[in-house]
PDB file of C-alpha atoms in Angstrom:
ATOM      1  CA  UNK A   1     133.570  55.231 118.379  1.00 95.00           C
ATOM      2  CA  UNK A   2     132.097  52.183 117.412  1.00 98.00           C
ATOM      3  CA  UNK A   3     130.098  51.854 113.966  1.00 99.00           C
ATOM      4  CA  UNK A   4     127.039  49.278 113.331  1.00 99.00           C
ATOM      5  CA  UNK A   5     126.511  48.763 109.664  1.00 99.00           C
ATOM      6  CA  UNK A   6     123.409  47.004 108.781  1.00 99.00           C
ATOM      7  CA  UNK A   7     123.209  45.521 105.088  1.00 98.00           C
ATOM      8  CA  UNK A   8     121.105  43.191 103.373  1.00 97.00           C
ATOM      9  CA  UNK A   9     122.689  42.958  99.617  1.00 95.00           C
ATOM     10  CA  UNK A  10     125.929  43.458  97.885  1.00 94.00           C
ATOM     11  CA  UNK A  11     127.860  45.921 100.329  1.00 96.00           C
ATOM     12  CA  UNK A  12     128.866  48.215  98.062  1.00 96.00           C
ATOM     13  CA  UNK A  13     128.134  51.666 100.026  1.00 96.00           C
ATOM     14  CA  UNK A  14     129.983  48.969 103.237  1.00 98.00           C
ATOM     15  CA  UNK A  15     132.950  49.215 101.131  1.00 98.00           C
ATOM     16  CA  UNK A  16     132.634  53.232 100.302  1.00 98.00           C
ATOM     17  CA  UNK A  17     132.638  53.560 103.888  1.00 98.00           C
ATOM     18  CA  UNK A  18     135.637  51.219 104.383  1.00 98.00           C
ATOM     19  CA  UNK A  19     137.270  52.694 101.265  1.00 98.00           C
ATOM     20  CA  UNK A  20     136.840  56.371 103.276  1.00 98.00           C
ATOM     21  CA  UNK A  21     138.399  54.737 106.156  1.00 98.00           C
ATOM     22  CA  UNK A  22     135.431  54.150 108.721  1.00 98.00           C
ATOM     23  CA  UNK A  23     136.527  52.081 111.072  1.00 97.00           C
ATOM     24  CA  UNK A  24     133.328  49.735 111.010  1.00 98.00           C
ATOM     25  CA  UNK A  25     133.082  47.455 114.515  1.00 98.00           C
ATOM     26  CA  UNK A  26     130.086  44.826 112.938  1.00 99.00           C
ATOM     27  CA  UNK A  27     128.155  44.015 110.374  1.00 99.00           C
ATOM     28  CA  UNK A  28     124.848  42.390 110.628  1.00 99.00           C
ATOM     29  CA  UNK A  29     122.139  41.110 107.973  1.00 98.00           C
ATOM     30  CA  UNK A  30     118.650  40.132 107.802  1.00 97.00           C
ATOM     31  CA  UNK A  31     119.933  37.240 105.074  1.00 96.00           C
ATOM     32  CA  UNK A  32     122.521  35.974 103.361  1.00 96.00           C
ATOM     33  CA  UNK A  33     124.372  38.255 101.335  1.00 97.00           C
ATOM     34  CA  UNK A  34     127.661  39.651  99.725  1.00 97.00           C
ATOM     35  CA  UNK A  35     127.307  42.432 102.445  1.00 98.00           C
ATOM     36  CA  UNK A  36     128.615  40.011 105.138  1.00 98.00           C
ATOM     37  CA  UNK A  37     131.425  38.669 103.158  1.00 98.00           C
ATOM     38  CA  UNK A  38     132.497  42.205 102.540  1.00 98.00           C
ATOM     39  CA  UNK A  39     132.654  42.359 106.409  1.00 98.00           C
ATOM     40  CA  UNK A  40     134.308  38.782 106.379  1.00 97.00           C
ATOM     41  CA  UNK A  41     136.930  39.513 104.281  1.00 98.00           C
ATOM     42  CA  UNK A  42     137.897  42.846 106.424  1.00 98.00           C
ATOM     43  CA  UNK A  43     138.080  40.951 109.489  1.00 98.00           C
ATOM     44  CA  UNK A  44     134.547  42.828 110.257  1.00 98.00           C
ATOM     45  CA  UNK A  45     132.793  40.352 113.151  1.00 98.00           C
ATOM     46  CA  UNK A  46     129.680  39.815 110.353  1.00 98.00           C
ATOM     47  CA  UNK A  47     126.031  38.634 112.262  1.00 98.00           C
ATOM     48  CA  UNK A  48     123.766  36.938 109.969  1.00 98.00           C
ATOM     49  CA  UNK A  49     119.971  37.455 112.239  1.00 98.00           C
ATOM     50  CA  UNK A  50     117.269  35.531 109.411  1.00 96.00           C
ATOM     51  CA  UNK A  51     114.041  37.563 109.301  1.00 94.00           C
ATOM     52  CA  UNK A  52     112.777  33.483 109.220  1.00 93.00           C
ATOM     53  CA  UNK A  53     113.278  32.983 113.195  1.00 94.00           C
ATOM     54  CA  UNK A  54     111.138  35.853 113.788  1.00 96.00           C
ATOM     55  CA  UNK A  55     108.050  34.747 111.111  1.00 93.00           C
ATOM     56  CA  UNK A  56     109.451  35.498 108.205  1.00 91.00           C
ATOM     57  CA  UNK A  57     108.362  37.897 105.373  1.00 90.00           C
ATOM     58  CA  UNK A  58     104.647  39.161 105.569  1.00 89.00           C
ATOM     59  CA  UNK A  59     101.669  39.290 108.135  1.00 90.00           C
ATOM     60  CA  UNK A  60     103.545  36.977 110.496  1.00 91.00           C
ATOM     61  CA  UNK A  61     106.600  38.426 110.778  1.00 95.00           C
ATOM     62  CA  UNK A  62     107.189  39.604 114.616  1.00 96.00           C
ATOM     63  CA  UNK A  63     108.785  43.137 113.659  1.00 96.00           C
ATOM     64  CA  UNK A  64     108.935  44.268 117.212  1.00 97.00           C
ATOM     65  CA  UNK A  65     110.736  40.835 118.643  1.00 97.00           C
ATOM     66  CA  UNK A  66     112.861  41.153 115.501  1.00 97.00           C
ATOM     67  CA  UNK A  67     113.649  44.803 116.340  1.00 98.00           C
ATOM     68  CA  UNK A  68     114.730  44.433 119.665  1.00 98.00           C
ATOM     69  CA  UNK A  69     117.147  41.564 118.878  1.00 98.00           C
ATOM     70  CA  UNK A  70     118.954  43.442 116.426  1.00 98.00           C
ATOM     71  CA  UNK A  71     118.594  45.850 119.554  1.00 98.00           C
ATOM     72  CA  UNK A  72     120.316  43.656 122.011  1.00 98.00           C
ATOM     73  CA  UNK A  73     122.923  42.676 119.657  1.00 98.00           C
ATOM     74  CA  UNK A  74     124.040  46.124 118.845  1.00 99.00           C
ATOM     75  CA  UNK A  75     124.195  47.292 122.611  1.00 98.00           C
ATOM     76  CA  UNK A  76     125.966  44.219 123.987  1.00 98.00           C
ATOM     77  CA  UNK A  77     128.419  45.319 121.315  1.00 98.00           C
ATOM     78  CA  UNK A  78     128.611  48.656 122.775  1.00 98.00           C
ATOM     79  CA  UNK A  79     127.844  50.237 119.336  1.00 99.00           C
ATOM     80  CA  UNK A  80     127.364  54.331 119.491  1.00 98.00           C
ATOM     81  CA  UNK A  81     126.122  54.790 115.895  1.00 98.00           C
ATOM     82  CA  UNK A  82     124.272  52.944 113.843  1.00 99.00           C
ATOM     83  CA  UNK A  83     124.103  53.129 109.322  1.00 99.00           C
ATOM     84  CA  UNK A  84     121.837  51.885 107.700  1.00 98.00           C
ATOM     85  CA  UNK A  85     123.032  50.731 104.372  1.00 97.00           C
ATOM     86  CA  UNK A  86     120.528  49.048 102.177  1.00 93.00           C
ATOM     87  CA  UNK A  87     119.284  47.237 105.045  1.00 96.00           C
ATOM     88  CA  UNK A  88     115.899  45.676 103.777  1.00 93.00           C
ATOM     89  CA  UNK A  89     113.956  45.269 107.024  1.00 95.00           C
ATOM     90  CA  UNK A  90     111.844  48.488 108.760  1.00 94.00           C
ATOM     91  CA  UNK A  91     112.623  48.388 112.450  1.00 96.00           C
ATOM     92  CA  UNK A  92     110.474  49.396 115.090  1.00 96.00           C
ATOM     93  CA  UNK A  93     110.579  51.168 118.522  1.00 97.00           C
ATOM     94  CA  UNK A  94     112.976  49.115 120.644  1.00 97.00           C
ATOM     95  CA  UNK A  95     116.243  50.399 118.167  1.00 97.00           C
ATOM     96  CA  UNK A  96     114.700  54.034 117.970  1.00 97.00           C
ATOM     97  CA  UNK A  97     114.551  53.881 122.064  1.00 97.00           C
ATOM     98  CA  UNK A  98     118.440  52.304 122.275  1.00 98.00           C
ATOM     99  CA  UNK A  99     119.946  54.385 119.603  1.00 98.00           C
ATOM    100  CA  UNK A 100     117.988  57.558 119.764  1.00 96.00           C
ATOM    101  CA  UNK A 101     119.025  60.313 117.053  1.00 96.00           C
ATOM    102  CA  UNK A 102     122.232  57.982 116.399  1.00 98.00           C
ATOM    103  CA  UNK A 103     120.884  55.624 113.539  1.00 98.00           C
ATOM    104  CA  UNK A 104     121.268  57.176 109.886  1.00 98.00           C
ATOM    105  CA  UNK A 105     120.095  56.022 106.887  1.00 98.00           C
ATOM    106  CA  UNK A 106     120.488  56.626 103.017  1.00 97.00           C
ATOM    107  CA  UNK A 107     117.629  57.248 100.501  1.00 97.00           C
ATOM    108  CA  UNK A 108     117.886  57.380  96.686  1.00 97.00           C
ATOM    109  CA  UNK A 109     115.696  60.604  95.934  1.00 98.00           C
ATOM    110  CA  UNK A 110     115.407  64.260  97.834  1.00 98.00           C
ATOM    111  CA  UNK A 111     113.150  63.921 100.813  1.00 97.00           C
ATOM    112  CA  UNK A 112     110.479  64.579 102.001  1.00 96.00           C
ATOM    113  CA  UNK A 113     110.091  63.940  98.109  1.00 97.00           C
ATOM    114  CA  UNK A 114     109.343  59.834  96.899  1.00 97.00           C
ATOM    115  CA  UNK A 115     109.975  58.686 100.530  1.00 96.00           C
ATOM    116  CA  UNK A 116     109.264  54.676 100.850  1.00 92.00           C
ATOM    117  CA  UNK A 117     110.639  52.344  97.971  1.00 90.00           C
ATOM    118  CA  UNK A 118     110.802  52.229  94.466  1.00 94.00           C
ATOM    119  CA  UNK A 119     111.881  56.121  94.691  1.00 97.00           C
ATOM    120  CA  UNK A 120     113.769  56.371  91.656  1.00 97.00           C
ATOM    121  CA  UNK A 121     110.528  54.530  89.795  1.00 97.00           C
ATOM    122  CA  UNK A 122     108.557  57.461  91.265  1.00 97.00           C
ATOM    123  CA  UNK A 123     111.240  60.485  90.759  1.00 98.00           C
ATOM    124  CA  UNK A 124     110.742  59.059  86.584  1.00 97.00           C
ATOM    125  CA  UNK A 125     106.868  58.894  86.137  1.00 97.00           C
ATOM    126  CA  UNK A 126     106.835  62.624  88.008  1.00 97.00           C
ATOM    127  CA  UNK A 127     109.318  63.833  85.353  1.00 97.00           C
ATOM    128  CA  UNK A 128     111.070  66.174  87.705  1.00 98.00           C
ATOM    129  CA  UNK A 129     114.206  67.384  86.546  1.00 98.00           C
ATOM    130  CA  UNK A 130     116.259  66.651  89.675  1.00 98.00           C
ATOM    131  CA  UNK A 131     116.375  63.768  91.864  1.00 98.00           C
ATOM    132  CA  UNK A 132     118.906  62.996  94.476  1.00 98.00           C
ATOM    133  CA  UNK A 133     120.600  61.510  97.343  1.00 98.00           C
ATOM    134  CA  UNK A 134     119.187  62.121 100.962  1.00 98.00           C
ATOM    135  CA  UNK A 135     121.287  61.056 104.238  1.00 98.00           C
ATOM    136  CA  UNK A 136     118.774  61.467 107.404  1.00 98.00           C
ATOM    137  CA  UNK A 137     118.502  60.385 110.682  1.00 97.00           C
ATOM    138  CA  UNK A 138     116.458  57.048 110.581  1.00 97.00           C
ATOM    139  CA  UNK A 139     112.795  57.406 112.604  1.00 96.00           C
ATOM    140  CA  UNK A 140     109.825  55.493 113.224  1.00 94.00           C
ATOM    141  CA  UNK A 141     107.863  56.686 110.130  1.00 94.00           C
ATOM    142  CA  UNK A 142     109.774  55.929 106.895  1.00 93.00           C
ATOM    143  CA  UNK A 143     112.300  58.227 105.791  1.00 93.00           C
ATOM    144  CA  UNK A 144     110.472  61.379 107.812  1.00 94.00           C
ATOM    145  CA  UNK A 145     113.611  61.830 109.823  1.00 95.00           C
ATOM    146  CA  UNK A 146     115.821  64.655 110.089  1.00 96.00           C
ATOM    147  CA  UNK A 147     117.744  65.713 107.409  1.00 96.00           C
ATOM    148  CA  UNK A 148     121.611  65.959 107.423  1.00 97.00           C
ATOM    149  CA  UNK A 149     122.956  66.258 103.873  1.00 96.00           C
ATOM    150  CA  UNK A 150     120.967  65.977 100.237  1.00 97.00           C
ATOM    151  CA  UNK A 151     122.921  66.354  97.292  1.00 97.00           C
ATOM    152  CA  UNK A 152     120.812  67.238  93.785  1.00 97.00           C
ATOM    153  CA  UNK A 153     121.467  65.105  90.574  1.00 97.00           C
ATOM    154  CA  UNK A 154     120.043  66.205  87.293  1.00 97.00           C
ATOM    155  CA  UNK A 155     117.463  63.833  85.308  1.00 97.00           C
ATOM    156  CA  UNK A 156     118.053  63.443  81.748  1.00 97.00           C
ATOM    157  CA  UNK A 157     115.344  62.577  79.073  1.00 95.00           C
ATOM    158  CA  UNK A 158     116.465  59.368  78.046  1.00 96.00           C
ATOM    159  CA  UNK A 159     117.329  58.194  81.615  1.00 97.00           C
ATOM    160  CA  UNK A 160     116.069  54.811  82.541  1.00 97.00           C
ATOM    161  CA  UNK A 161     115.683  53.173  86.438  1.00 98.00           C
ATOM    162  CA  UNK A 162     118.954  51.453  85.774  1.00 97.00           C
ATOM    163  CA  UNK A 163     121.025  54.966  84.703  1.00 98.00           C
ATOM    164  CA  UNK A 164     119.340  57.405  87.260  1.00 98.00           C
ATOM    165  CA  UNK A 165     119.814  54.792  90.005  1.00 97.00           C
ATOM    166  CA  UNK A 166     123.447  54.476  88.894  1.00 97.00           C
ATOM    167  CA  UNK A 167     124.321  57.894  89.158  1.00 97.00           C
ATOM    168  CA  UNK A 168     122.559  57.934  92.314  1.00 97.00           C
ATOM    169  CA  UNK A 169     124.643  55.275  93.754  1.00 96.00           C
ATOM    170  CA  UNK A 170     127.570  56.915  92.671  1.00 97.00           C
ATOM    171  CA  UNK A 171     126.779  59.908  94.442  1.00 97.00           C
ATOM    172  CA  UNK A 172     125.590  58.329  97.470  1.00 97.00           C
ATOM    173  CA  UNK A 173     128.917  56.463  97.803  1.00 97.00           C
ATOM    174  CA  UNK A 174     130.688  59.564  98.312  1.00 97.00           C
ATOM    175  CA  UNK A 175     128.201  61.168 100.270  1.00 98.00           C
ATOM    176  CA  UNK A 176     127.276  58.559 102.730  1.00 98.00           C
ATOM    177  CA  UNK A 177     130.551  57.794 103.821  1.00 98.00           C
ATOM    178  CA  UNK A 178     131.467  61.635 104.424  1.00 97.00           C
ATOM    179  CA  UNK A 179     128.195  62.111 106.666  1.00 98.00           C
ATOM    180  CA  UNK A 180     129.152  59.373 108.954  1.00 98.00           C
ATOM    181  CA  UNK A 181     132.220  60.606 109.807  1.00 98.00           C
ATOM    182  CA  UNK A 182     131.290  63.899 110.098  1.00 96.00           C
ATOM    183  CA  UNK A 183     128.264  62.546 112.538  1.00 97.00           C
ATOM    184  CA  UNK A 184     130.709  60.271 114.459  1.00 97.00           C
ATOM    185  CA  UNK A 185     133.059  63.286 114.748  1.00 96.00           C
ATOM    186  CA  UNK A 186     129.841  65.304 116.706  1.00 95.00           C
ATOM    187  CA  UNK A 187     128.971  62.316 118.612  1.00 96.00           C
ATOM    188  CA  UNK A 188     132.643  61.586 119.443  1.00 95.00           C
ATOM    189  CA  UNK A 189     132.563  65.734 121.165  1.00 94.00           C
ATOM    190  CA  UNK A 190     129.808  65.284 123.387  1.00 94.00           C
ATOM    191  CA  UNK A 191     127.362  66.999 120.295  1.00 93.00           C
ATOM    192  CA  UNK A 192     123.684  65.583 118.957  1.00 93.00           C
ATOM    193  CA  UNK A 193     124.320  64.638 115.235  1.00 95.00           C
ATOM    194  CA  UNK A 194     121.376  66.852 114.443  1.00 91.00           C
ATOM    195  CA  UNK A 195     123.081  69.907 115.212  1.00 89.00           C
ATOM    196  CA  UNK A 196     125.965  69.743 113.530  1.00 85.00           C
ATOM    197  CA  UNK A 197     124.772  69.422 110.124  1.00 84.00           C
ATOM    198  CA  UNK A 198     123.967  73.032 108.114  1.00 63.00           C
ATOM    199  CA  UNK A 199     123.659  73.955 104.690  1.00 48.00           C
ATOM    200  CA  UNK A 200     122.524  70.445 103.751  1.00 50.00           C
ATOM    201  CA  UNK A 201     121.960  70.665  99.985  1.00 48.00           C
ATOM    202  CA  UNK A 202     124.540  70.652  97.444  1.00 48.00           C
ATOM    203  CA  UNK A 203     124.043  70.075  93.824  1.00 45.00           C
ATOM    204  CA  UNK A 204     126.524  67.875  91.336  1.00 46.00           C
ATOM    205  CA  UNK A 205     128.280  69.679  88.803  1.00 42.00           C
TER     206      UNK A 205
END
């Protein structure tokens, strides 16, 4: 089974799924970051691919030319799952039509609740009094994808960003990890990932 990890900042959740024992086959990066060192320093082959060859950040950046590189890269690799971890670039068709159903992803709030970014910003100004940790199968709309494990954390009056997004991350360390092996596992028997993931939600002590 061979595992794609695609980062764009300081690797941590990389090195929860290290720490778990994934056996991780590459790393690769829209920019520079700690993320790639992480994958350095465990002899992880680590592909830096600059969003600045393909346009850059904004109007001009060629998404779909940019998409199917990381594409290409992955399947010359011979990569069967892909995890997304922190990975600041949307992707479009061409890695949905390679890796279809096989690309997960990890998002700081309960979906279909405060999809998109600044989720834990949003989960605040609603006041609800749970947030959470989503993993889903990665689409072409923004975290609409299947759902394969949630796990509820509580939101506490004097929480700010910084603390809810901590305990988040804390959670999603654990969590993350345990759903790609447990997705690997299904693809490893021949299974879709979707179908081997029931009673999704789970709630911190």
């Amino acid at each position: 089974m061979r595992i794609a990890v695609l980062v764009s900042g300081s690797g941590t959740i990389l090195e929860a799924m290290l720490g778990a024992g994934i056996d991780v086959s590459v790393v690769l990066s829209d920019r520079a970051c700690r993320g790639l060192d992480v994958a350095a320093d465990a002899h992880i082959e680590a592909i830096l691919l600059e969003r600045e060859f393909f346009g850059g950040y904004g109007a001009s950046f060629e998404r779909e030319d940019y998409s199917t590189a990381v594409s290409d890269l992955l399947v010359e690799r011979q990569v069967d799952l892909v995890a997304m971890a922190g990975f600041g670039t949307v992707l479009a068709r061409p890695i949905h039509d390679a890796f279809p159903g096989r690309i997960l992803n990890t998002h700081p709030a309960l979906l279909p609740a405060f999809p998109g970014w600044h989720s834990v910003e949003q989960a605040l100004e609603a006041k609800v009094p749970v947030t959470g940790c989503t993993v889903h199968l990665a689409t072409l709309e923004m975290d609409a994808g299947p759902i394969l494990a949630q796990v509820e954390i509580p939101v506490f009056d004097d929480d700010t960003v910084s603390s809810l997004h901590e305990r988040i991350k804390e959670v999603e360390r654990e969590l993350y990890p345990a759903t790609i092996i447990k997705a690997a596992a299904a693809l490893s028997q021949g299974y879709e990932i979707e179908d081997q993931f029931t009673n999704k939600k789970e709630t911190t002590p």
